[in-house]
mmCIF file of N, CA and C and ligand atoms in Angstrom:
data_model
loop_
_atom_site.group_PDB
_atom_site.id
_atom_site.type_symbol
_atom_site.label_atom_id
_atom_site.label_comp_id
_atom_site.label_asym_id
_atom_site.label_seq_id
_atom_site.Cartn_x
_atom_site.Cartn_y
_atom_site.Cartn_z
ATOM 1 N N MET A 889 13.314 -25.313 268.128
ATOM 2 C CA MET A 889 14.520 -25.966 268.643
ATOM 3 C C MET A 889 14.470 -27.463 268.336
ATOM 4 N N THR A 890 15.634 -28.059 268.433
ATOM 5 C CA THR A 890 15.753 -29.459 268.043
ATOM 6 C C THR A 890 17.036 -30.027 268.647
ATOM 7 N N TYR A 891 17.213 -31.297 268.482
ATOM 8 C CA TYR A 891 18.525 -31.875 268.775
ATOM 9 C C TYR A 891 19.304 -31.935 267.470
ATOM 10 N N VAL A 892 20.632 -31.954 267.592
ATOM 11 C CA VAL A 892 21.510 -31.865 266.430
ATOM 12 C C VAL A 892 22.616 -32.916 266.548
ATOM 13 N N ILE A 893 22.969 -33.526 265.431
ATOM 14 C CA ILE A 893 24.092 -34.473 265.417
ATOM 15 C C ILE A 893 25.302 -33.760 264.812
ATOM 16 N N VAL A 894 26.424 -33.845 265.512
ATOM 17 C CA VAL A 894 27.614 -33.100 265.088
ATOM 18 C C VAL A 894 28.756 -34.036 264.686
ATOM 19 N N GLU A 895 29.917 -33.437 264.442
ATOM 20 C CA GLU A 895 31.047 -34.060 263.760
ATOM 21 C C GLU A 895 31.487 -35.454 264.228
ATOM 22 N N PRO A 896 31.488 -35.759 265.542
ATOM 23 C CA PRO A 896 31.992 -37.093 265.937
ATOM 24 C C PRO A 896 31.237 -38.260 265.304
ATOM 25 N N CYS A 897 30.042 -38.004 264.772
ATOM 26 C CA CYS A 897 29.285 -39.080 264.106
ATOM 27 C C CYS A 897 29.974 -39.522 262.815
ATOM 28 N N ILE A 898 30.693 -38.604 262.203
ATOM 29 C CA ILE A 898 31.363 -38.934 260.942
ATOM 30 C C ILE A 898 32.419 -40.007 261.202
ATOM 31 N N GLY A 899 32.295 -41.099 260.488
ATOM 32 C CA GLY A 899 33.229 -42.203 260.666
ATOM 33 C C GLY A 899 32.801 -43.176 261.747
ATOM 34 N N GLU A 900 31.809 -42.784 262.554
ATOM 35 C CA GLU A 900 31.327 -43.638 263.641
ATOM 36 C C GLU A 900 30.017 -44.317 263.233
ATOM 37 N N LYS A 901 29.002 -43.475 263.002
ATOM 38 C CA LYS A 901 27.695 -43.963 262.552
ATOM 39 C C LYS A 901 27.236 -45.183 263.349
ATOM 40 N N ASN A 902 27.247 -45.025 264.655
ATOM 41 C CA ASN A 902 26.881 -46.117 265.559
ATOM 42 C C ASN A 902 25.417 -46.542 265.405
ATOM 43 N N SER A 903 24.552 -45.583 265.188
ATOM 44 C CA SER A 903 23.109 -45.784 264.946
ATOM 45 C C SER A 903 22.271 -46.157 266.168
ATOM 46 N N SER A 904 22.842 -46.179 267.361
ATOM 47 C CA SER A 904 22.038 -46.451 268.567
ATOM 48 C C SER A 904 20.920 -45.434 268.722
ATOM 49 N N CYS A 905 21.177 -44.208 268.317
ATOM 50 C CA CYS A 905 20.188 -43.136 268.429
ATOM 51 C C CYS A 905 18.940 -43.448 267.613
ATOM 52 N N VAL A 906 19.150 -44.016 266.445
ATOM 53 C CA VAL A 906 18.033 -44.302 265.541
ATOM 54 C C VAL A 906 17.024 -45.222 266.215
ATOM 55 N N ASP A 907 17.537 -46.198 266.955
ATOM 56 C CA ASP A 907 16.678 -47.205 267.582
ATOM 57 C C ASP A 907 15.781 -46.638 268.676
ATOM 58 N N VAL A 908 16.214 -45.548 269.317
ATOM 59 C CA VAL A 908 15.432 -45.025 270.449
ATOM 60 C C VAL A 908 14.533 -43.844 270.088
ATOM 61 N N CYS A 909 14.687 -43.294 268.927
ATOM 62 C CA CYS A 909 13.891 -42.108 268.570
ATOM 63 C C CYS A 909 12.416 -42.492 268.372
ATOM 64 N N PRO A 910 11.530 -41.920 269.191
ATOM 65 C CA PRO A 910 10.113 -42.317 269.130
ATOM 66 C C PRO A 910 9.379 -41.840 267.889
ATOM 67 N N VAL A 911 9.954 -40.857 267.191
ATOM 68 C CA VAL A 911 9.271 -40.338 265.998
ATOM 69 C C VAL A 911 10.069 -40.615 264.717
ATOM 70 N N SER A 912 11.099 -41.425 264.829
ATOM 71 C CA SER A 912 11.898 -41.837 263.659
ATOM 72 C C SER A 912 12.349 -40.650 262.805
ATOM 73 N N CYS A 913 12.920 -39.648 263.485
ATOM 74 C CA CYS A 913 13.354 -38.458 262.734
ATOM 75 C C CYS A 913 14.863 -38.394 262.571
ATOM 76 N N ILE A 914 15.569 -39.507 262.866
ATOM 77 C CA ILE A 914 17.013 -39.570 262.660
ATOM 78 C C ILE A 914 17.267 -40.389 261.407
ATOM 79 N N TYR A 915 17.938 -39.765 260.458
ATOM 80 C CA TYR A 915 18.121 -40.372 259.139
ATOM 81 C C TYR A 915 19.599 -40.571 258.835
ATOM 82 N N GLU A 916 19.862 -41.469 257.903
ATOM 83 C CA GLU A 916 21.248 -41.775 257.536
ATOM 84 C C GLU A 916 21.640 -41.040 256.261
ATOM 85 N N ALA A 917 22.770 -40.329 256.327
ATOM 86 C CA ALA A 917 23.374 -39.747 255.133
ATOM 87 C C ALA A 917 24.660 -40.530 254.866
ATOM 88 N N GLU A 918 25.352 -40.164 253.821
ATOM 89 C CA GLU A 918 26.550 -40.925 253.449
ATOM 90 C C GLU A 918 27.596 -40.925 254.567
ATOM 91 N N GLU A 919 27.854 -39.736 255.127
ATOM 92 C CA GLU A 919 28.928 -39.593 256.116
ATOM 93 C C GLU A 919 28.480 -39.788 257.560
ATOM 94 N N MET A 920 27.221 -39.460 257.830
ATOM 95 C CA MET A 920 26.770 -39.364 259.227
ATOM 96 C C MET A 920 25.253 -39.501 259.301
ATOM 97 N N TYR A 921 24.748 -39.625 260.528
ATOM 98 C CA TYR A 921 23.306 -39.543 260.731
ATOM 99 C C TYR A 921 22.950 -38.084 260.987
ATOM 100 N N TYR A 922 21.706 -37.730 260.757
ATOM 101 C CA TYR A 922 21.263 -36.365 261.018
ATOM 102 C C TYR A 922 19.825 -36.385 261.517
ATOM 103 N N ILE A 923 19.440 -35.287 262.160
ATOM 104 C CA ILE A 923 18.100 -35.154 262.735
ATOM 105 C C ILE A 923 17.312 -34.121 261.948
ATOM 106 N N ASN A 924 16.105 -34.493 261.544
ATOM 107 C CA ASN A 924 15.241 -33.530 260.870
ATOM 108 C C ASN A 924 14.657 -32.595 261.929
ATOM 109 N N PRO A 925 15.037 -31.317 261.899
ATOM 110 C CA PRO A 925 14.609 -30.400 262.966
ATOM 111 C C PRO A 925 13.118 -30.119 262.978
ATOM 112 N N ASP A 926 12.448 -30.332 261.865
ATOM 113 C CA ASP A 926 11.001 -30.113 261.826
ATOM 114 C C ASP A 926 10.235 -31.279 262.445
ATOM 115 N N GLU A 927 10.891 -32.411 262.566
ATOM 116 C CA GLU A 927 10.226 -33.608 263.079
ATOM 117 C C GLU A 927 10.602 -33.927 264.529
ATOM 118 N N CYS A 928 11.773 -33.476 264.970
ATOM 119 C CA CYS A 928 12.256 -33.760 266.325
ATOM 120 C C CYS A 928 11.323 -33.150 267.367
ATOM 121 N N ILE A 929 10.947 -33.957 268.365
ATOM 122 C CA ILE A 929 10.060 -33.466 269.432
ATOM 123 C C ILE A 929 10.846 -33.139 270.710
ATOM 124 N N GLU A 930 12.178 -33.114 270.581
ATOM 125 C CA GLU A 930 13.054 -32.727 271.706
ATOM 126 C C GLU A 930 12.861 -33.593 272.938
ATOM 127 N N CYS A 931 12.667 -34.882 272.749
ATOM 128 C CA CYS A 931 12.466 -35.758 273.906
ATOM 129 C C CYS A 931 13.776 -36.039 274.632
ATOM 130 N N GLY A 932 14.906 -35.927 273.901
ATOM 131 C CA GLY A 932 16.214 -36.131 274.517
ATOM 132 C C GLY A 932 16.646 -37.582 274.625
ATOM 133 N N ALA A 933 15.846 -38.503 274.142
ATOM 134 C CA ALA A 933 16.173 -39.933 274.287
ATOM 135 C C ALA A 933 17.461 -40.323 273.557
ATOM 136 N N CYS A 934 17.743 -39.681 272.462
ATOM 137 C CA CYS A 934 18.911 -40.053 271.645
ATOM 138 C C CYS A 934 20.237 -39.626 272.277
ATOM 139 N N GLU A 935 20.234 -38.535 272.976
ATOM 140 C CA GLU A 935 21.488 -37.939 273.448
ATOM 141 C C GLU A 935 22.364 -38.905 274.258
ATOM 142 N N PRO A 936 21.834 -39.567 275.291
ATOM 143 C CA PRO A 936 22.698 -40.461 276.082
ATOM 144 C C PRO A 936 23.075 -41.747 275.366
ATOM 145 N N GLU A 937 22.406 -42.054 274.274
ATOM 146 C CA GLU A 937 22.690 -43.302 273.553
ATOM 147 C C GLU A 937 23.946 -43.213 272.695
ATOM 148 N N CYS A 938 24.356 -42.015 272.354
ATOM 149 C CA CYS A 938 25.487 -41.863 271.426
ATOM 150 C C CYS A 938 26.814 -42.140 272.127
ATOM 151 N N PRO A 939 27.575 -43.154 271.663
ATOM 152 C CA PRO A 939 28.832 -43.521 272.332
ATOM 153 C C PRO A 939 29.952 -42.511 272.110
ATOM 154 N N VAL A 940 29.778 -41.610 271.154
ATOM 155 C CA VAL A 940 30.827 -40.616 270.891
ATOM 156 C C VAL A 940 30.359 -39.191 271.192
ATOM 157 N N ASN A 941 29.262 -39.083 271.939
ATOM 158 C CA ASN A 941 28.740 -37.766 272.349
ATOM 159 C C ASN A 941 28.608 -36.793 271.182
ATOM 160 N N ALA A 942 27.940 -37.256 270.149
ATOM 161 C CA ALA A 942 27.764 -36.419 268.960
ATOM 162 C C ALA A 942 26.401 -35.740 268.910
ATOM 163 N N ILE A 943 25.572 -35.937 269.952
ATOM 164 C CA ILE A 943 24.217 -35.372 269.909
ATOM 165 C C ILE A 943 24.041 -34.343 271.019
ATOM 166 N N PHE A 944 23.560 -33.171 270.615
ATOM 167 C CA PHE A 944 23.360 -32.062 271.550
ATOM 168 C C PHE A 944 22.038 -31.384 271.273
ATOM 169 N N HIS A 945 21.454 -30.799 272.345
ATOM 170 C CA HIS A 945 20.333 -29.908 272.102
ATOM 171 C C HIS A 945 20.878 -28.700 271.347
ATOM 172 N N ASP A 946 20.061 -28.171 270.471
ATOM 173 C CA ASP A 946 20.445 -27.033 269.656
ATOM 174 C C ASP A 946 21.077 -25.901 270.478
ATOM 175 N N SER A 947 20.556 -25.704 271.675
ATOM 176 C CA SER A 947 21.031 -24.599 272.517
ATOM 177 C C SER A 947 22.346 -24.915 273.211
ATOM 178 N N ALA A 948 22.818 -26.154 273.092
ATOM 179 C CA ALA A 948 24.010 -26.575 273.828
ATOM 180 C C ALA A 948 25.115 -27.120 272.927
ATOM 181 N N VAL A 949 24.987 -26.905 271.630
ATOM 182 C CA VAL A 949 26.013 -27.397 270.708
ATOM 183 C C VAL A 949 27.324 -26.653 270.988
ATOM 184 N N PRO A 950 28.439 -27.405 271.156
ATOM 185 C CA PRO A 950 29.719 -26.724 271.396
ATOM 186 C C PRO A 950 30.129 -25.884 270.190
ATOM 187 N N ASP A 951 30.971 -24.886 270.437
ATOM 188 C CA ASP A 951 31.369 -23.953 269.374
ATOM 189 C C ASP A 951 31.838 -24.662 268.109
ATOM 190 N N GLU A 952 32.653 -25.705 268.276
ATOM 191 C CA GLU A 952 33.204 -26.374 267.097
ATOM 192 C C GLU A 952 32.147 -27.139 266.305
ATOM 193 N N GLY A 953 30.959 -27.292 266.877
ATOM 194 C CA GLY A 953 29.913 -28.023 266.175
ATOM 195 C C GLY A 953 28.783 -27.141 265.659
ATOM 196 N N LYS A 954 28.933 -25.833 265.837
ATOM 197 C CA LYS A 954 27.844 -24.905 265.493
ATOM 198 C C LYS A 954 27.351 -25.046 264.055
ATOM 199 N N SER A 955 28.259 -25.301 263.122
ATOM 200 C CA SER A 955 27.851 -25.373 261.709
ATOM 201 C C SER A 955 26.956 -26.583 261.442
ATOM 202 N N TYR A 956 26.941 -27.524 262.369
ATOM 203 C CA TYR A 956 26.158 -28.736 262.146
ATOM 204 C C TYR A 956 24.655 -28.528 262.341
ATOM 205 N N THR A 957 24.277 -27.473 263.027
ATOM 206 C CA THR A 957 22.847 -27.176 263.121
ATOM 207 C C THR A 957 22.302 -26.955 261.718
ATOM 208 N N GLU A 958 23.028 -26.147 260.929
ATOM 209 C CA GLU A 958 22.616 -25.901 259.548
ATOM 210 C C GLU A 958 22.778 -27.150 258.695
ATOM 211 N N LYS A 959 23.851 -27.903 258.957
ATOM 212 C CA LYS A 959 24.086 -29.109 258.162
ATOM 213 C C LYS A 959 22.958 -30.125 258.349
ATOM 214 N N ASN A 960 22.477 -30.279 259.582
ATOM 215 C CA ASN A 960 21.346 -31.185 259.815
ATOM 216 C C ASN A 960 20.109 -30.708 259.051
ATOM 217 N N ARG A 961 19.906 -29.399 259.007
ATOM 218 C CA ARG A 961 18.790 -28.825 258.244
ATOM 219 C C ARG A 961 18.948 -29.124 256.750
ATOM 220 N N GLU A 962 20.156 -28.866 256.258
ATOM 221 C CA GLU A 962 20.407 -29.068 254.819
ATOM 222 C C GLU A 962 20.221 -30.522 254.423
ATOM 223 N N LEU A 963 20.765 -31.416 255.230
ATOM 224 C CA LEU A 963 20.623 -32.836 254.912
ATOM 225 C C LEU A 963 19.157 -33.257 254.948
ATOM 226 N N SER A 964 18.347 -32.541 255.733
ATOM 227 C CA SER A 964 16.911 -32.823 255.814
ATOM 228 C C SER A 964 16.149 -32.232 254.650
ATOM 229 N N GLY A 965 16.861 -31.482 253.800
ATOM 230 C CA GLY A 965 16.208 -30.862 252.645
ATOM 231 C C GLY A 965 15.424 -29.619 253.021
ATOM 232 N N LEU A 966 15.800 -28.961 254.125
ATOM 233 C CA LEU A 966 15.074 -27.768 254.592
ATOM 234 C C LEU A 966 15.833 -26.496 254.282
HETATM 235 FE FE1 SF4 B 1087 14.344 -38.255 268.145
HETATM 236 FE FE2 SF4 B 1087 13.930 -37.386 270.645
HETATM 237 FE FE3 SF4 B 1087 16.409 -37.349 269.608
HETATM 238 FE FE4 SF4 B 1087 14.569 -35.632 268.681
HETATM 239 S S1 SF4 B 1087 15.433 -35.687 270.763
HETATM 240 S S2 SF4 B 1087 15.975 -36.869 267.450
HETATM 241 S S3 SF4 B 1087 12.691 -36.876 268.835
HETATM 242 S S4 SF4 B 1087 15.162 -39.167 270.052
#
């Protein structure tokens, strides 16, 4: 399991999450930030930092964001 960044990040890219991640597993792509699921330790620190509520635990991603679990994996090269 991991945390996942979903659609509201696109166009926002606030980056507050990046600053709080203790293992530096949040990376920047062209459109959005993403979380490497193999590196995330599920600490939850990033979730409340996002001003557009784009970060969810994998088990709590809303239906409209489900495809982003795979997208975060793909962007991580996994
Ligand atoms: Fe980083 Fe913790 Fe967020 Fe995972 S849950 S991306 S380890 S801040």
